[in-house]
CSV table of C-alpha atoms in Angstrom, one decimal:
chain,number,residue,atom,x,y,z
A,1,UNK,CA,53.9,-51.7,92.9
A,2,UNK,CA,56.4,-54.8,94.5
A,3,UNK,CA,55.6,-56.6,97.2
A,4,UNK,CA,57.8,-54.8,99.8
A,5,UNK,CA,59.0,-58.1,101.4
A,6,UNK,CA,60.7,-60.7,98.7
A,7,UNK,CA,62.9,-63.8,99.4
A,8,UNK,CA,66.4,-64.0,97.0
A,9,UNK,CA,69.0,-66.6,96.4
A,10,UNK,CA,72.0,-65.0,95.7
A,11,UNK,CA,75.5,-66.8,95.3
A,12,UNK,CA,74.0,-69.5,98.0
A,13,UNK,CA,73.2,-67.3,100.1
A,14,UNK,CA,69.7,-66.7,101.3
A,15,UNK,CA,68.1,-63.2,101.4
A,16,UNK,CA,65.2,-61.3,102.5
A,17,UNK,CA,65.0,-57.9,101.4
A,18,UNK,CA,62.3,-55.5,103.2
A,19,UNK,CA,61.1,-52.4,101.7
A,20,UNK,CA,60.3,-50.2,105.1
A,21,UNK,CA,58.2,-46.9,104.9
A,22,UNK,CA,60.6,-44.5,107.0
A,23,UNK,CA,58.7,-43.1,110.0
A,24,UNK,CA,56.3,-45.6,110.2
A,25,UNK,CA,56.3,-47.0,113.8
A,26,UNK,CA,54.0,-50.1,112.6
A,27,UNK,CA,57.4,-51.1,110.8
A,28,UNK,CA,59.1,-51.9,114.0
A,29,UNK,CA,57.1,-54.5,114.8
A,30,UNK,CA,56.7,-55.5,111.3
A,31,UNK,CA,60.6,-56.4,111.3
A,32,UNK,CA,60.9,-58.0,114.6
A,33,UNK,CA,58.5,-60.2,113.1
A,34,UNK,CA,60.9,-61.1,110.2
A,35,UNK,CA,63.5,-62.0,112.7
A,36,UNK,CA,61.2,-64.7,114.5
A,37,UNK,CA,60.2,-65.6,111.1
A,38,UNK,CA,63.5,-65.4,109.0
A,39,UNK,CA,66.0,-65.9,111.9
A,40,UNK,CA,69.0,-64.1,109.9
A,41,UNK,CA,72.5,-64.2,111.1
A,42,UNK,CA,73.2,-61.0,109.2
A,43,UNK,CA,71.5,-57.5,108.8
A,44,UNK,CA,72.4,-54.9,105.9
A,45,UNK,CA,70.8,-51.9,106.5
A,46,UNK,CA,70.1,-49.5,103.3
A,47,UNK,CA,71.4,-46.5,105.5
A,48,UNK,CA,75.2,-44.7,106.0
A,49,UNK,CA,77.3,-45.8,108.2
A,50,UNK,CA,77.7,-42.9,110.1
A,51,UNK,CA,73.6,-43.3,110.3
A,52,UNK,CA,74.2,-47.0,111.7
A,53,UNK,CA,76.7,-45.5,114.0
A,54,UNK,CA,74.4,-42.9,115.0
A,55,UNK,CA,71.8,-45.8,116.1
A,56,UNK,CA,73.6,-47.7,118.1
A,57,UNK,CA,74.5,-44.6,119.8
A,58,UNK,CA,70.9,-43.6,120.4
A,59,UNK,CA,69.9,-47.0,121.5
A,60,UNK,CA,72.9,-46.4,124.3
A,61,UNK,CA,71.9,-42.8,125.0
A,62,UNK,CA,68.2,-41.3,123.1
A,63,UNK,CA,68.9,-37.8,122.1
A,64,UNK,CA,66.6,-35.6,120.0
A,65,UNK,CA,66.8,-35.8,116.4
A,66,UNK,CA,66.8,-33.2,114.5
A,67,UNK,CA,64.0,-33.0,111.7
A,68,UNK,CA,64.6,-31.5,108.0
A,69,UNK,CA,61.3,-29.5,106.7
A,70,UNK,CA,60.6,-31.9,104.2
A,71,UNK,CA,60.8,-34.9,106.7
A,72,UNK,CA,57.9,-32.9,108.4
A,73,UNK,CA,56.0,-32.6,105.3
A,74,UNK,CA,56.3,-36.2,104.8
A,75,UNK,CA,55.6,-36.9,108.2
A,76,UNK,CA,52.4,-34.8,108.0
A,77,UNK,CA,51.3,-36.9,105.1
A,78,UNK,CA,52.3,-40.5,106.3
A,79,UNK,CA,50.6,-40.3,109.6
A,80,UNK,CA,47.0,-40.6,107.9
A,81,UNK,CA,48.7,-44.6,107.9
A,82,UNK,CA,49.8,-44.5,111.7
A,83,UNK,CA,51.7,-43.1,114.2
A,84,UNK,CA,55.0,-42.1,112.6
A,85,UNK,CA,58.5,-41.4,114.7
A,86,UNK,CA,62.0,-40.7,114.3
A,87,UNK,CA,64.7,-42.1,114.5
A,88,UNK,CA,63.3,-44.4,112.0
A,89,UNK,CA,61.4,-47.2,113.8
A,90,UNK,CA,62.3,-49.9,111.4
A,91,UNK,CA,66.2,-49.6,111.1
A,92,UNK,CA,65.8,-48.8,114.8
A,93,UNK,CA,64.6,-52.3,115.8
A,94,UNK,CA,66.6,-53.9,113.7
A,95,UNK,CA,69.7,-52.5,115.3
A,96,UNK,CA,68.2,-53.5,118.8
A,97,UNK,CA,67.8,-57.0,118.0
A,98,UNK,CA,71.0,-57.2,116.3
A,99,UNK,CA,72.7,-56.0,119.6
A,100,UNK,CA,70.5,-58.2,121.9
A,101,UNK,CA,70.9,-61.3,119.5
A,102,UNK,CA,74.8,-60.3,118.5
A,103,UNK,CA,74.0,-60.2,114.6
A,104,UNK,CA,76.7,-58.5,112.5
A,105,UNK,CA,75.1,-56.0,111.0
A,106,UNK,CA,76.1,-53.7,107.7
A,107,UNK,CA,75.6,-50.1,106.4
A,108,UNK,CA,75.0,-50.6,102.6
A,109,UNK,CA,74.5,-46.6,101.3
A,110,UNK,CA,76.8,-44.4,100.5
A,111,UNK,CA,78.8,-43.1,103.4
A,112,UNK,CA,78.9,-39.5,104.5
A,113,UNK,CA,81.8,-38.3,102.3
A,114,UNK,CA,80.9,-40.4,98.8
A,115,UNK,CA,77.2,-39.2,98.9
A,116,UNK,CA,78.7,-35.1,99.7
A,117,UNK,CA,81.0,-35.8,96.9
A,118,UNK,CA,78.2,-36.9,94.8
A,119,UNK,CA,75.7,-34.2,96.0
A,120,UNK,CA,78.4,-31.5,95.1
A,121,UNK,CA,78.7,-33.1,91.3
A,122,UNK,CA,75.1,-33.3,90.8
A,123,UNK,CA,73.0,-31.1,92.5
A,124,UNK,CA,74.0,-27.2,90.9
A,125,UNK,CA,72.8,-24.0,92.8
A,126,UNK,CA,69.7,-23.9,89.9
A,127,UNK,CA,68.5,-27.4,91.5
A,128,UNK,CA,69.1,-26.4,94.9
A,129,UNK,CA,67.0,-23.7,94.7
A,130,UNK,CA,64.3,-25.6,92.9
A,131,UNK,CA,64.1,-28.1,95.3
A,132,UNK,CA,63.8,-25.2,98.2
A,133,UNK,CA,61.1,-23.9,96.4
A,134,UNK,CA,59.3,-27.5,95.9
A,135,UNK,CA,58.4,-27.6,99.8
A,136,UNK,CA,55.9,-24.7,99.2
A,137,UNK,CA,54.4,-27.0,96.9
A,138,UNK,CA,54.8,-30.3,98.5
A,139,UNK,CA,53.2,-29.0,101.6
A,140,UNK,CA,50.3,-28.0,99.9
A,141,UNK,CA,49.9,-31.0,97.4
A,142,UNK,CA,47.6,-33.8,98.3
A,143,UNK,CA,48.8,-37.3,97.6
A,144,UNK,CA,46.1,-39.5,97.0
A,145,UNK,CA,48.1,-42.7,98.5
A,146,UNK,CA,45.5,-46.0,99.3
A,147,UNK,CA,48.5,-47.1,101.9
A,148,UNK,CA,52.0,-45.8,102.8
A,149,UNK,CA,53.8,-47.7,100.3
A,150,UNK,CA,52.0,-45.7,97.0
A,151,UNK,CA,52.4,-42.4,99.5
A,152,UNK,CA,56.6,-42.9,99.1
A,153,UNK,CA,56.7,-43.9,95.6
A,154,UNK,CA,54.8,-40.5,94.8
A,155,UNK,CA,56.7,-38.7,97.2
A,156,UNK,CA,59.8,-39.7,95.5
A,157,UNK,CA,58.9,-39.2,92.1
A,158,UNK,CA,58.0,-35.6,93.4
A,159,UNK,CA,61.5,-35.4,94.8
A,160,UNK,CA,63.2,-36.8,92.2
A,161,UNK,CA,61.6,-34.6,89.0
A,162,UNK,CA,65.2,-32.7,89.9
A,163,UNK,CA,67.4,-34.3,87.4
A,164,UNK,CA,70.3,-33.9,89.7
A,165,UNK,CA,68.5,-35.9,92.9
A,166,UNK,CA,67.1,-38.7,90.8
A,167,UNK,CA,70.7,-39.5,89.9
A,168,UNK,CA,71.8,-39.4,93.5
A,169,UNK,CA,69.5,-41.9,94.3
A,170,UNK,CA,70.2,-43.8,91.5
A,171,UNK,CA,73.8,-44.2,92.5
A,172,UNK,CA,72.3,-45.0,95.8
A,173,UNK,CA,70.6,-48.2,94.6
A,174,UNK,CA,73.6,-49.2,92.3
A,175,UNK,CA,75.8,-48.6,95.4
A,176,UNK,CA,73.4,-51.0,97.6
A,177,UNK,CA,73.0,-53.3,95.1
A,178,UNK,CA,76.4,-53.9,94.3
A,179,UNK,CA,77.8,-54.2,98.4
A,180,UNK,CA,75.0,-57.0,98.6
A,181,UNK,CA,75.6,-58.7,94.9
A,182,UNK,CA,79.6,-58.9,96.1
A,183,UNK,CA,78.8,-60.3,99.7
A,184,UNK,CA,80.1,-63.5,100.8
A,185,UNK,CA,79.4,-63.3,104.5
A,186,UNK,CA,76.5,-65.2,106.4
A,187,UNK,CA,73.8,-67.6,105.3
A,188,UNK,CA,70.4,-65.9,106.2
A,189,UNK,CA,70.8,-61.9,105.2
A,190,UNK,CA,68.2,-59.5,106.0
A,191,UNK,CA,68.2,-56.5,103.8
A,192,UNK,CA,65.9,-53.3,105.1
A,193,UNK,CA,65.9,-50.9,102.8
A,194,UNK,CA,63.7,-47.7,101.9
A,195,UNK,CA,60.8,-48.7,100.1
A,196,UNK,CA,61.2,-46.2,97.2
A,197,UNK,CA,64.4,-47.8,96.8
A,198,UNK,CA,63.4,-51.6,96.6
A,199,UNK,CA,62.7,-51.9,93.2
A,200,UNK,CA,65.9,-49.9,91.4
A,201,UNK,CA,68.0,-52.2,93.9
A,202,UNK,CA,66.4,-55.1,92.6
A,203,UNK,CA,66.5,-54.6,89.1
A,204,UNK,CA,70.9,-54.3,89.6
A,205,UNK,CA,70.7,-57.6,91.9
A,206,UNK,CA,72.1,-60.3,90.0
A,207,UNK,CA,70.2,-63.5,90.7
């Protein structure tokens, strides 16, 4: 496993990228330390922008979120770790500071419209109704995670046995990848991405 916070120099600009374990409120704090620590004048967040957009709006006025069944599977299985919340407590901090601080901050996924277009190409009705069926399974499986981080590395590679989904999220870290290897804004970037992601956008950095 990576170390789920790494330092990067990347075309003179410095970068910390965070893996962050969605749900987990500990994360919150865990990235407003960063900012003491890091001080960036930048913020890319590995989420859509209609998610970002979606944040700032709950920050203005909370409204309840509506939770998939297999985000209250996973939810079931990360809270052994701690007390776990949505809307995702790390990208939800770091959106509050940004505003409080007025950081420009960046979506860096796939927006709404490319991932449905990519979802529709990859994902056939076979695989959809595999990956219904999975959360029978999932729900009764028991990951034997030591911490959180192990816990959504195995999740994913449960996920992600669909041929179709593991390329979606593939094209997810080559998408992230690229927006932050063709940056030239700001001198101090933090990057929050998911953890499961971390380590397929780092492979397609180019440092």
């Amino acid at each position: 496993m990576i170390n789920k916070e790494i330092n990067l120099k990347i075309n003179g600009i410095e970068y910390r990228i965070f893996g962050t374990v969605r749900g987990l409120v500990s994360e919150g704090d865990h990235i407003e330390k960063i900012f003491n620590e890091f001080m960036p004048d930048t913020i890319m967040l590995g989420i859509s922008k209609e998610d970002l957009d979606g944040l700032i709006h709950y920050i203005k006025d909370p409204f309840m979120v509506d939770i998939s069944d297999y985000e209250i599977i996973w939810g079931l299985n990360l809270q052994r770790f701690g007390k776990v919340k949505l809307p995702v407590p790390s990208y939800l901090k770091a959106v509050e500071i940004s505003q409080k601080l007025n950081l420009k901050i960046l979506s860096i996924d796939l927006d709404e419209k490319e991932y449905s277009d990519l979802y529709t190409k990859k994902i056939s009705i076979f695989m959809l109704l595999r990956h219904s069926l999975r959360k029978k399974r999932l729900y009764r499986k028991k990951f034997n995670a030591n911490n959180p981080e192990e816990f959504s590395i195995m999740w994913d590679n449960e996920i992600n046995k669909i041929s179709g989904f593991r390329e979606i999220e593939e094209q997810r870290e080559m998408n992230m990848a690229k927006k932050i290897n063709e940056n030239n804004e700001g001198k101090r970037i933090l990057v929050i991405v998911d953890y499961e992601r971390m380590e397929g956008i780092l492979k397609r950095l180019k440092f």
